[in-house]
Short mmCIF file of C-alpha atoms and ligand atoms in Angstrom, two decimals:
data_model
loop_
_atom_site.label_atom_id
_atom_site.label_comp_id
_atom_site.label_asym_id
_atom_site.label_seq_id
_atom_site.Cartn_x
_atom_site.Cartn_y
_atom_site.Cartn_z
CA MET A 1 33.32 198.36 -12.46
CA SER A 2 33.03 196.69 -9.02
CA PHE A 3 30.66 197.73 -6.34
CA ALA A 4 33.62 199.15 -4.68
CA ASP A 5 33.69 201.74 -7.27
CA LEU A 6 30.55 203.09 -6.47
CA GLY A 7 31.12 205.06 -3.28
CA LEU A 8 29.30 202.58 -0.87
CA SER A 9 30.06 201.94 2.65
CA ASP A 10 32.39 199.31 3.56
CA GLU A 11 29.51 197.47 5.99
CA LEU A 12 27.46 197.73 2.73
CA LEU A 13 30.41 196.04 0.47
CA ARG A 14 30.63 193.22 3.02
CA ALA A 15 26.68 192.48 2.80
CA ILE A 16 26.95 192.76 -0.79
CA GLY A 17 30.04 190.16 -0.64
CA ASP A 18 28.18 187.82 1.48
CA SER A 19 24.88 187.96 -1.12
CA GLY A 20 27.43 186.69 -3.71
CA TYR A 21 27.00 189.56 -6.35
CA THR A 22 30.15 190.41 -7.66
CA GLU A 23 29.49 193.11 -9.88
CA PRO A 24 26.75 195.79 -10.41
CA THR A 25 24.42 195.49 -12.95
CA PRO A 26 24.28 198.49 -15.84
CA ILE A 27 21.44 200.06 -13.87
CA GLN A 28 23.21 199.85 -10.35
CA GLU A 29 26.32 201.22 -12.30
CA LYS A 30 24.68 204.41 -13.45
CA ALA A 31 22.06 204.89 -10.65
CA ILE A 32 23.71 204.53 -7.16
CA PRO A 33 26.63 207.36 -7.45
CA ALA A 34 23.75 209.65 -8.41
CA VAL A 35 21.47 208.59 -5.86
CA LEU A 36 24.43 208.95 -3.30
CA MET A 37 24.89 212.55 -4.36
CA ASN A 38 21.01 212.88 -3.18
CA LYS A 39 20.20 213.63 -6.68
CA ASP A 40 16.57 212.99 -7.99
CA LEU A 41 16.67 210.14 -10.43
CA VAL A 42 14.42 208.39 -13.06
CA GLY A 43 15.88 204.80 -13.60
CA ILE A 44 14.65 203.09 -16.54
CA ALA A 45 15.58 199.55 -17.24
CA GLN A 46 13.52 196.45 -18.32
CA THR A 47 12.51 193.86 -15.83
CA GLY A 48 14.97 191.56 -14.20
CA THR A 49 17.86 194.21 -14.50
CA GLY A 50 18.41 194.73 -10.52
CA LYS A 51 16.69 197.99 -10.20
CA THR A 52 15.50 197.05 -6.71
CA ALA A 53 19.32 197.15 -5.51
CA ALA A 54 20.03 200.01 -7.28
CA PHE A 55 17.86 202.10 -4.68
CA VAL A 56 18.10 200.02 -1.88
CA LEU A 57 22.15 200.01 -1.52
CA PRO A 58 22.28 203.74 -1.89
CA MET A 59 19.65 204.26 0.55
CA ILE A 60 21.08 202.14 3.16
CA ASP A 61 24.19 204.28 3.23
CA ILE A 62 22.35 207.62 3.04
CA LEU A 63 19.85 206.42 6.16
CA GLY A 64 22.86 205.12 7.89
CA HIS A 65 23.32 208.73 8.98
CA GLY A 66 20.72 210.13 11.14
CA ARG A 67 17.81 208.83 13.43
CA SER A 68 14.15 208.13 13.13
CA ARG A 69 11.33 209.66 15.10
CA ALA A 70 8.16 208.31 16.44
CA ARG A 71 5.43 208.05 13.60
CA MET A 72 7.86 209.72 11.05
CA PRO A 73 9.40 207.65 8.56
CA ARG A 74 12.44 209.02 7.11
CA SER A 75 11.93 207.44 3.88
CA LEU A 76 9.25 205.74 1.78
CA ILE A 77 9.12 203.35 -0.98
CA LEU A 78 6.04 202.69 -2.88
CA GLU A 79 5.38 199.27 -4.48
CA PRO A 80 2.37 198.36 -6.68
CA THR A 81 2.22 194.96 -4.94
CA ARG A 82 2.51 193.69 -1.40
CA GLU A 83 4.60 190.82 -2.98
CA LEU A 84 7.19 193.24 -4.45
CA ALA A 85 7.06 195.36 -1.33
CA ALA A 86 7.97 192.21 0.56
CA GLN A 87 10.85 191.51 -1.83
CA VAL A 88 12.05 195.15 -1.12
CA ALA A 89 11.85 194.48 2.49
CA ASP A 90 13.87 191.38 1.97
CA ASN A 91 16.54 193.36 0.11
CA PHE A 92 16.81 195.83 3.25
CA GLU A 93 17.27 192.93 5.40
CA LYS A 94 19.92 191.33 3.26
CA TYR A 95 22.08 194.47 2.48
CA GLY A 96 21.42 196.27 5.93
CA LYS A 97 22.79 193.46 7.96
CA TYR A 98 25.37 195.59 9.18
CA HIS A 99 23.55 198.67 9.60
CA LYS A 100 21.13 199.22 12.14
CA LEU A 101 17.81 200.65 10.29
CA SER A 102 14.51 199.90 11.34
CA MET A 103 12.00 198.98 8.65
CA ALA A 104 7.83 198.98 8.53
CA LEU A 105 5.93 197.09 5.82
CA LEU A 106 2.75 198.62 5.02
CA ILE A 107 0.71 196.17 2.82
CA GLY A 108 -2.51 194.57 2.80
CA GLY A 109 -3.13 191.16 4.24
CA VAL A 110 -0.85 191.87 7.49
CA GLN A 111 -2.76 192.91 10.57
CA MET A 112 -2.68 196.82 10.65
CA GLY A 113 -2.26 196.56 14.64
CA ASP A 114 1.28 195.46 14.12
CA GLN A 115 2.34 197.79 11.36
CA VAL A 116 0.76 200.76 13.34
CA LYS A 117 2.90 199.56 16.38
CA ALA A 118 6.18 199.45 14.34
CA LEU A 119 5.34 202.93 12.89
CA GLU A 120 4.85 204.49 16.22
CA LYS A 121 8.41 203.57 17.41
CA GLY A 122 9.77 205.45 14.46
CA VAL A 123 11.05 203.61 11.41
CA ASP A 124 13.82 204.59 8.82
CA VAL A 125 12.44 202.95 6.15
CA LEU A 126 8.31 202.56 5.37
CA ILE A 127 7.88 200.11 2.39
CA ALA A 128 4.17 200.39 1.35
CA THR A 129 1.39 199.79 -1.04
CA PRO A 130 -0.39 203.19 -2.18
CA GLY A 131 -3.76 201.68 -0.95
CA ARG A 132 -2.92 200.65 2.54
CA LEU A 133 -0.96 203.89 2.99
CA MET A 134 -3.56 206.21 2.03
CA ASP A 135 -5.99 204.13 4.50
CA LEU A 136 -3.49 204.69 7.55
CA PHE A 137 -2.85 208.25 6.36
CA SER A 138 -6.53 209.11 6.41
CA ARG A 139 -6.79 208.06 9.88
CA GLY A 140 -3.93 210.00 11.11
CA LYS A 141 -1.74 207.09 12.21
CA ILE A 142 1.13 208.30 10.22
CA MET A 143 2.80 211.60 9.43
CA LEU A 144 5.16 211.90 6.25
CA ASN A 145 6.66 215.29 7.11
CA ASP A 146 10.04 214.09 7.99
CA CYS A 147 10.15 211.77 4.93
CA ASN A 148 13.00 213.17 2.89
CA LEU A 149 13.45 210.28 0.40
CA LEU A 150 10.64 208.98 -1.69
CA VAL A 151 11.12 205.97 -3.96
CA ILE A 152 8.23 205.32 -6.84
CA ASP A 153 9.20 202.00 -7.92
CA GLU A 154 7.64 199.84 -10.82
CA ALA A 155 5.99 203.13 -12.34
CA ASP A 156 4.60 201.81 -15.32
CA ARG A 157 2.85 198.92 -13.18
CA MET A 158 1.25 201.60 -10.90
CA LEU A 159 -0.01 203.15 -13.81
CA ASP A 160 -1.39 199.85 -15.16
CA MET A 161 -3.11 199.31 -11.67
CA GLY A 162 -4.63 202.76 -11.53
CA PHE A 163 -2.38 204.00 -8.61
CA ILE A 164 -1.25 207.28 -10.14
CA PRO A 165 -4.03 209.39 -8.48
CA ASP A 166 -2.91 207.66 -5.04
CA ILE A 167 0.73 208.31 -5.56
CA GLU A 168 0.22 212.26 -6.56
CA GLU A 169 -1.84 212.54 -3.29
CA ILE A 170 0.96 210.88 -1.34
CA ALA A 171 3.63 212.73 -3.23
CA SER A 172 2.42 216.08 -2.17
CA ARG A 173 2.09 215.19 1.62
CA LEU A 174 5.93 214.73 1.48
CA PRO A 175 8.13 217.80 2.29
CA LYS A 176 9.12 219.72 -0.88
CA GLN A 177 12.58 219.39 0.14
CA ARG A 178 13.49 215.91 -0.63
CA GLN A 179 14.96 213.16 -2.82
CA THR A 180 12.65 211.48 -5.16
CA LEU A 181 13.39 208.18 -7.21
CA LEU A 182 11.38 206.86 -9.96
CA PHE A 183 12.12 203.22 -11.42
CA SER A 184 10.51 201.94 -14.54
CA ALA A 185 10.74 199.65 -17.18
CA THR A 186 9.04 201.72 -19.73
CA MET A 187 8.30 205.50 -19.81
CA PRO A 188 4.69 206.13 -21.05
CA PRO A 189 3.36 209.46 -21.38
CA PRO A 190 1.60 209.34 -18.02
CA ILE A 191 4.87 208.55 -16.25
CA GLN A 192 6.69 211.17 -17.72
CA LYS A 193 4.19 213.57 -16.51
CA LEU A 194 4.26 212.10 -13.00
CA ALA A 195 8.34 212.39 -12.94
CA ALA A 196 7.97 215.93 -14.41
CA LYS A 197 5.69 217.07 -11.48
CA PHE A 198 7.38 215.53 -8.61
CA LEU A 199 11.00 215.21 -9.23
CA THR A 200 13.32 218.18 -9.37
CA ASP A 201 15.84 218.50 -11.76
CA PRO A 202 16.34 214.76 -12.13
CA LYS A 203 19.08 212.67 -13.74
CA THR A 204 17.74 210.06 -16.07
CA VAL A 205 19.53 206.95 -16.20
CA GLU A 206 18.59 204.39 -18.97
CA VAL A 207 19.81 200.85 -19.90
CA ALA A 208 18.93 200.25 -23.37
CA ARG A 209 16.98 197.09 -24.22
CA PRO A 210 18.90 194.68 -26.03
CA ALA A 211 17.41 194.69 -29.49
CA THR A 212 19.29 193.05 -31.89
CA ALA A 213 21.30 189.81 -31.68
CA ASN A 214 25.23 189.25 -31.96
CA ILE A 215 26.32 188.48 -35.72
CA ASN A 216 28.71 185.98 -34.50
CA ILE A 217 25.93 183.60 -33.19
CA ASP A 218 24.80 181.46 -35.72
CA GLN A 219 20.89 180.78 -34.89
CA GLN A 220 18.96 177.76 -36.02
CA ILE A 221 15.56 176.58 -35.14
CA ILE A 222 14.83 172.89 -34.94
CA GLU A 223 11.45 172.10 -35.41
CA VAL A 224 10.29 169.26 -33.12
CA ARG A 225 7.58 167.40 -31.40
CA SER A 226 7.25 168.47 -27.55
CA ASP A 227 7.92 164.33 -26.87
CA LYS A 228 10.88 164.33 -28.87
CA LYS A 229 12.54 167.47 -27.35
CA ARG A 230 14.99 165.23 -24.97
CA ASP A 231 16.22 163.14 -27.93
CA VAL A 232 16.95 165.98 -30.14
CA LEU A 233 18.65 167.91 -27.25
CA ARG A 234 20.90 164.94 -26.78
CA ASP A 235 22.00 164.74 -30.50
CA VAL A 236 22.74 168.26 -30.36
CA LEU A 237 24.96 167.91 -27.09
CA ARG A 238 26.84 165.02 -29.04
CA ALA A 239 27.22 166.71 -32.29
CA GLU A 240 30.40 167.45 -33.68
CA GLY A 241 31.77 170.95 -32.81
CA PHE A 242 30.04 170.96 -29.38
CA LYS A 243 31.92 171.98 -26.59
CA ASN A 244 29.71 173.10 -24.00
CA ALA A 245 26.29 174.59 -23.68
CA ILE A 246 23.89 176.47 -21.49
CA ILE A 247 20.40 175.14 -22.01
CA PHE A 248 17.75 177.30 -21.26
CA ALA A 249 14.10 175.90 -20.19
CA ASN A 250 11.03 178.15 -19.05
CA ARG A 251 10.29 176.54 -16.07
CA LYS A 252 12.32 175.45 -13.14
CA THR A 253 10.54 171.89 -12.87
CA THR A 254 11.82 171.49 -16.38
CA VAL A 255 15.23 172.81 -15.65
CA ARG A 256 15.35 169.95 -12.81
CA ASP A 257 13.98 167.34 -14.89
CA LEU A 258 16.39 168.04 -17.47
CA TYR A 259 19.39 168.08 -15.22
CA THR A 260 18.33 164.70 -13.79
CA SER A 261 17.63 163.00 -17.16
CA LEU A 262 21.14 164.44 -18.72
CA LYS A 263 22.79 163.34 -15.97
CA ARG A 264 21.34 159.95 -16.18
CA SER A 265 22.61 159.84 -19.57
CA GLY A 266 25.89 160.49 -18.73
CA PHE A 267 26.38 163.92 -19.35
CA ALA A 268 28.50 166.34 -16.98
CA VAL A 269 25.80 168.50 -16.12
CA GLY A 270 24.80 170.98 -13.62
CA GLN A 271 21.78 173.44 -13.00
CA ILE A 272 20.94 176.88 -11.77
CA HIS A 273 17.48 178.07 -11.13
CA GLY A 274 15.40 180.66 -9.06
CA ASP A 275 15.20 178.28 -5.85
CA MET A 276 18.62 178.00 -5.59
CA GLU A 277 20.22 180.67 -3.35
CA GLN A 278 22.63 183.08 -5.08
CA PRO A 279 26.04 181.16 -3.71
CA ALA A 280 24.91 177.63 -4.77
CA ARG A 281 24.19 179.33 -8.16
CA ILE A 282 27.51 180.78 -8.25
CA ALA A 283 29.19 177.56 -7.00
CA GLU A 284 27.38 175.56 -9.64
CA PHE A 285 28.71 178.13 -12.17
CA ASP A 286 32.10 177.88 -11.04
CA ARG A 287 32.08 174.42 -11.79
CA PHE A 288 30.95 175.19 -15.52
CA LYS A 289 33.76 177.57 -15.57
CA ASN A 290 36.23 175.02 -14.29
CA ASP A 291 35.15 172.62 -17.06
CA GLU A 292 33.82 170.23 -14.26
CA ILE A 293 30.66 170.19 -16.05
CA THR A 294 29.95 171.19 -19.91
CA VAL A 295 26.36 171.40 -19.82
CA LEU A 296 24.51 173.88 -17.56
CA VAL A 297 20.70 173.68 -17.52
CA ALA A 298 19.35 177.19 -16.30
CA SER A 299 16.08 179.28 -16.04
CA ASP A 300 16.03 182.79 -17.03
CA VAL A 301 15.88 184.11 -13.59
CA ALA A 302 18.96 182.03 -12.63
CA ALA A 303 21.05 182.92 -15.76
CA ARG A 304 20.38 186.77 -15.55
CA GLY A 305 23.98 188.55 -15.67
CA LEU A 306 26.00 185.47 -16.30
CA ASP A 307 28.92 186.39 -18.28
CA VAL A 308 30.69 183.61 -19.57
CA LYS A 309 33.44 183.58 -22.41
CA GLY A 310 33.87 180.35 -24.64
CA VAL A 311 30.35 178.98 -24.37
CA SER A 312 29.92 176.97 -27.84
CA HIS A 313 26.33 176.43 -27.56
CA VAL A 314 23.15 177.95 -26.04
CA VAL A 315 20.05 175.53 -26.43
CA ASN A 316 16.71 176.85 -25.90
CA PHE A 317 14.78 173.75 -24.79
CA ASP A 318 11.72 175.91 -24.68
CA VAL A 319 11.18 179.01 -26.69
CA PRO A 320 11.14 181.88 -24.18
CA TRP A 321 7.80 183.45 -23.51
CA GLN A 322 9.26 187.01 -24.01
CA PRO A 323 11.31 187.85 -27.28
CA ASP A 324 13.58 190.00 -25.22
CA ASP A 325 14.71 186.67 -23.31
CA TYR A 326 15.77 185.24 -26.28
CA ILE A 327 18.14 188.03 -27.27
CA HIS A 328 19.40 187.91 -23.55
CA ARG A 329 19.67 184.06 -23.86
CA ILE A 330 21.44 183.51 -26.96
CA GLY A 331 23.70 186.45 -25.90
CA ARG A 332 25.52 183.67 -23.50
CA THR A 333 27.49 182.78 -26.54
CA GLY A 334 29.29 184.55 -29.07
CA ARG A 335 31.22 186.65 -26.50
CA ALA A 336 34.12 188.52 -26.85
CA GLY A 337 34.25 188.14 -30.73
CA ALA A 338 34.01 184.27 -30.38
CA LYS A 339 31.62 182.33 -32.54
CA GLY A 340 28.97 180.68 -31.08
CA THR A 341 25.60 178.65 -31.71
CA ALA A 342 22.12 179.22 -30.45
CA ILE A 343 19.94 176.28 -31.15
CA THR A 344 16.23 176.67 -30.27
CA LEU A 345 13.98 173.63 -30.02
CA ALA A 346 10.26 174.62 -31.41
CA THR A 347 7.08 173.02 -31.31
CA ARG A 348 4.17 173.89 -33.58
CA GLU A 349 2.56 175.78 -30.35
CA ASP A 350 5.60 177.99 -30.48
CA ALA A 351 4.86 179.34 -33.80
CA GLU A 352 3.60 182.81 -32.12
CA ALA A 353 6.50 183.23 -29.67
CA VAL A 354 8.97 182.41 -32.62
CA ALA A 355 7.37 185.07 -34.76
CA GLN A 356 7.63 187.65 -32.06
CA ILE A 357 11.29 186.85 -31.90
CA GLU A 358 11.91 187.33 -35.38
CA LYS A 359 10.21 190.61 -35.54
CA LEU A 360 12.15 191.85 -32.51
CA THR A 361 15.20 190.76 -34.00
CA GLY A 362 14.38 191.79 -37.69
CA MET A 363 15.81 188.76 -39.01
CA LYS A 364 14.38 184.99 -40.04
CA ILE A 365 15.89 182.24 -38.22
CA PRO A 366 16.71 179.35 -40.28
CA ARG A 367 15.01 176.22 -39.47
CA THR A 368 17.39 173.19 -39.82
CA GLY A 369 16.59 169.68 -40.98
CA GLN A 370 18.89 168.25 -38.29
CA ALA A 371 15.89 166.96 -36.36
CA ALA A 372 13.85 165.49 -39.42
CA SER A 373 13.29 162.24 -37.59
CA ALA A 374 11.78 164.04 -34.81
CA THR A 375 9.50 166.08 -36.65
CA GLU A 376 7.82 164.00 -39.26
CA ALA A 377 4.93 163.24 -36.98
CA VAL A 378 2.54 165.96 -36.26
CA GLU A 379 1.34 166.69 -32.71
CA PRO A 380 -2.06 165.55 -31.89
CA ALA A 381 -4.40 168.76 -31.71
CA GLU A 382 -5.60 168.31 -28.43
CA GLU A 383 -2.26 168.68 -27.06
CA LYS A 384 -2.10 172.46 -28.11
CA PRO A 385 -2.64 174.27 -24.92
CA ALA A 386 -3.64 178.11 -24.64
CA ARG A 387 -0.93 180.22 -24.74
CA VAL A 388 -0.97 181.80 -21.43
CA PRO A 389 0.64 185.24 -21.16
CA ARG A 390 3.21 185.50 -18.65
CA PRO A 391 2.52 188.36 -15.82
CA ALA A 392 5.03 191.42 -16.14
CA ARG A 393 6.17 190.91 -12.69
CA GLN A 394 5.89 188.12 -10.11
CA PRO A 395 6.61 187.79 -6.71
CA LYS A 396 9.10 185.35 -5.19
CA PRO A 397 8.72 183.92 -1.64
CA LYS A 398 11.98 184.32 -0.37
CA HIS A 399 15.04 186.51 -0.79
CA GLY A 400 13.56 189.12 -3.11
CA SER A 401 14.67 187.76 -6.42
CA ARG A 402 12.22 187.85 -9.04
CA GLU A 403 10.66 184.59 -10.14
CA ARG A 404 9.31 184.21 -13.31
CA GLU A 405 9.44 180.73 -13.87
CA GLN A 406 7.45 180.26 -10.88
CA PRO A 407 4.26 181.84 -11.16
CA GLN A 408 0.91 181.47 -12.88
CA PRO A 409 2.04 180.18 -16.64
CA GLU A 410 3.83 177.16 -14.84
CA ARG A 411 0.45 176.55 -12.69
CA ALA A 412 -1.67 177.10 -15.98
CA ALA A 413 0.75 174.68 -17.83
CA GLU A 414 0.87 172.21 -15.26
CA ALA A 415 -3.15 172.12 -14.88
CA ARG A 416 -3.38 171.06 -18.59
CA PRO A 417 -3.20 167.12 -19.26
CA ALA A 418 0.60 166.09 -19.50
CA PRO A 419 1.75 165.43 -23.24
CA VAL A 420 2.48 162.00 -23.81
CA GLN A 421 5.92 161.41 -23.01
CA GLN A 422 7.72 158.68 -24.84
CA PRO A 423 10.07 156.56 -22.35
CA LEU A 424 13.76 157.74 -22.65
CA VAL A 425 16.22 155.74 -24.17
CA GLU A 426 19.14 156.46 -22.13
CA ARG A 427 22.33 155.79 -23.94
CA GLU A 428 25.75 155.45 -22.24
CA LEU A 429 28.20 158.29 -22.97
CA GLU A 430 31.46 157.22 -24.51
CA PRO A 431 33.70 160.19 -24.05
CA ALA A 432 36.04 159.09 -26.89
CA ASP A 433 33.36 159.47 -29.27
CA GLU A 434 31.91 162.97 -28.54
CA GLY A 435 33.87 165.10 -30.71
CA GLY A 436 36.38 166.12 -27.89
CA TRP A 437 33.77 168.44 -26.00
CA ASN A 438 34.59 166.76 -23.04
CA GLY A 439 38.08 167.56 -23.10
CA PRO A 440 39.48 170.89 -21.62
CA LEU A 441 38.26 174.21 -22.42
CA PRO A 442 40.39 176.90 -23.98
CA SER A 443 42.28 179.16 -21.73
CA PHE A 444 40.41 182.12 -22.62
CA LEU A 445 37.47 180.51 -20.92
CA SER A 446 36.66 182.95 -17.99
CA VAL A 447 33.29 183.49 -16.12
CA GLY A 448 31.96 186.14 -14.14
CA LEU A 449 28.64 187.63 -12.81
CA SER A 450 27.87 191.11 -14.52
P1 LIG B 1 13.90 194.62 -11.60
O1 LIG B 1 13.55 195.58 -10.33
O2 LIG B 1 14.86 195.32 -12.56
O3 LIG B 1 12.77 194.01 -12.16
P2 LIG B 1 15.20 193.10 -9.39
O4 LIG B 1 15.85 194.32 -8.68
O5 LIG B 1 13.81 192.17 -8.86
O6 LIG B 1 15.09 193.41 -10.98
O7 LIG B 1 16.61 191.96 -9.69
C1 LIG B 1 16.40 190.78 -10.67
C2 LIG B 1 17.15 189.86 -10.08
O8 LIG B 1 18.62 190.16 -10.36
C3 LIG B 1 17.16 189.51 -8.74
O9 LIG B 1 17.02 188.01 -8.51
C4 LIG B 1 18.41 189.92 -7.83
O10 LIG B 1 18.66 189.28 -6.98
C5 LIG B 1 19.51 189.85 -9.06
N1 LIG B 1 20.62 190.91 -8.98
C6 LIG B 1 20.37 192.15 -8.36
N2 LIG B 1 21.57 192.77 -8.35
C7 LIG B 1 22.40 191.61 -9.22
C8 LIG B 1 24.05 192.06 -9.17
N3 LIG B 1 24.68 192.94 -9.20
N4 LIG B 1 24.40 190.57 -9.58
C9 LIG B 1 23.64 189.65 -9.71
N5 LIG B 1 22.43 189.33 -9.78
C10 LIG B 1 21.71 190.54 -9.41
MG1 LIG B 2 11.87 196.09 -9.42
#
């Protein structure tokens, strides 16, 4: 399925093309046609699945017809945090570049005066956090009588932050005859109630969470000391049967460091992470597809939606913080009926995260002795950091994509004393001895973004 099949305008398709997206994500595929038909919609899909574009894209086409009036926004998007609101605004700018839509952002921390000025001119899209909107509303600075499209985004997060009463208040001031869209990663009862109260005969589209791993994937855990991870990784990349690999790390700093280190070791390596713009990520990915590189180091953010056939190995250089991510990561191999190997490097501190993964997949992942030499020594107790839970959502400074490798955990992790790193022994690569992985990939290898 391509974006062109969804009924979007040519201008929009052009802007989507410019942004580098080649295919809609499942939630986009399901939601966009319904929104274009002016249906109320409940969209449920886990974090990072592209829910923003699922409403921003059809909204641009809907709002493309008609004009704004002073102080009466034509549509309203509610976001739980100002960072998320800013991301949505970025999305409107990116996809709306061939449309003439006006937009105002009503969030804390921005001069109220400027926001009011923008509103007075009249806007097509108002993006707001509930608190700031209520504030302006109570001062009579804004009228919602003409607002025929309401989006309640990140509804479960709104619930966590105590915004439901505000949302009810706001929704009840909008015209009854309107289109309402609600997006959420989960649907706890209070959100179901909210949907029942403020949506009319909504279509519900849901993308199931991946809960089980593919049986074609041979999963292994290598227990390793953190200062031996790189050595073990090199062994994996040089082992027999290795053809190519995507290596996942939890932080983009690790992605960069690993990339540099592997390159120095002579591997044909590339990297993708959240600091790179989409076109740069795709270019790097194309190098992987075209066999110019056989190792791709990636962060979760950048790797989302990558569809590659013919990847022999996925290596988790770090155990992912969220068990869902594990399934997502290892699913990059073993595609289209092919066999794949997924190797996870786990230190003692990862025991809890590994247990979570095994609980989710309902299976015990075999531990291998492959790295026996690297596991004999125990880690000094003082190196054990407190596990920092990853926040559910995090803002990104630029261009609207979610940055999970950047926020708190990274900072928290970097605040702790650096682990003792052994100097790396960099061996020169001898392609003839590498089990043929440097050779051409089979012809069925194909790559695309899904
Ligand atoms: P959600 O709101 O579901 O948590 P976002 O809308 O923030 O997710 O999108 C997550 C990431 O996916 C962003 O980096 C976004 O740029 C990217 N993305 C969205 N749609 C696509 C697509 N069709 N193809 C590739 N990447 C996409
Ligand atoms: Mg979102």
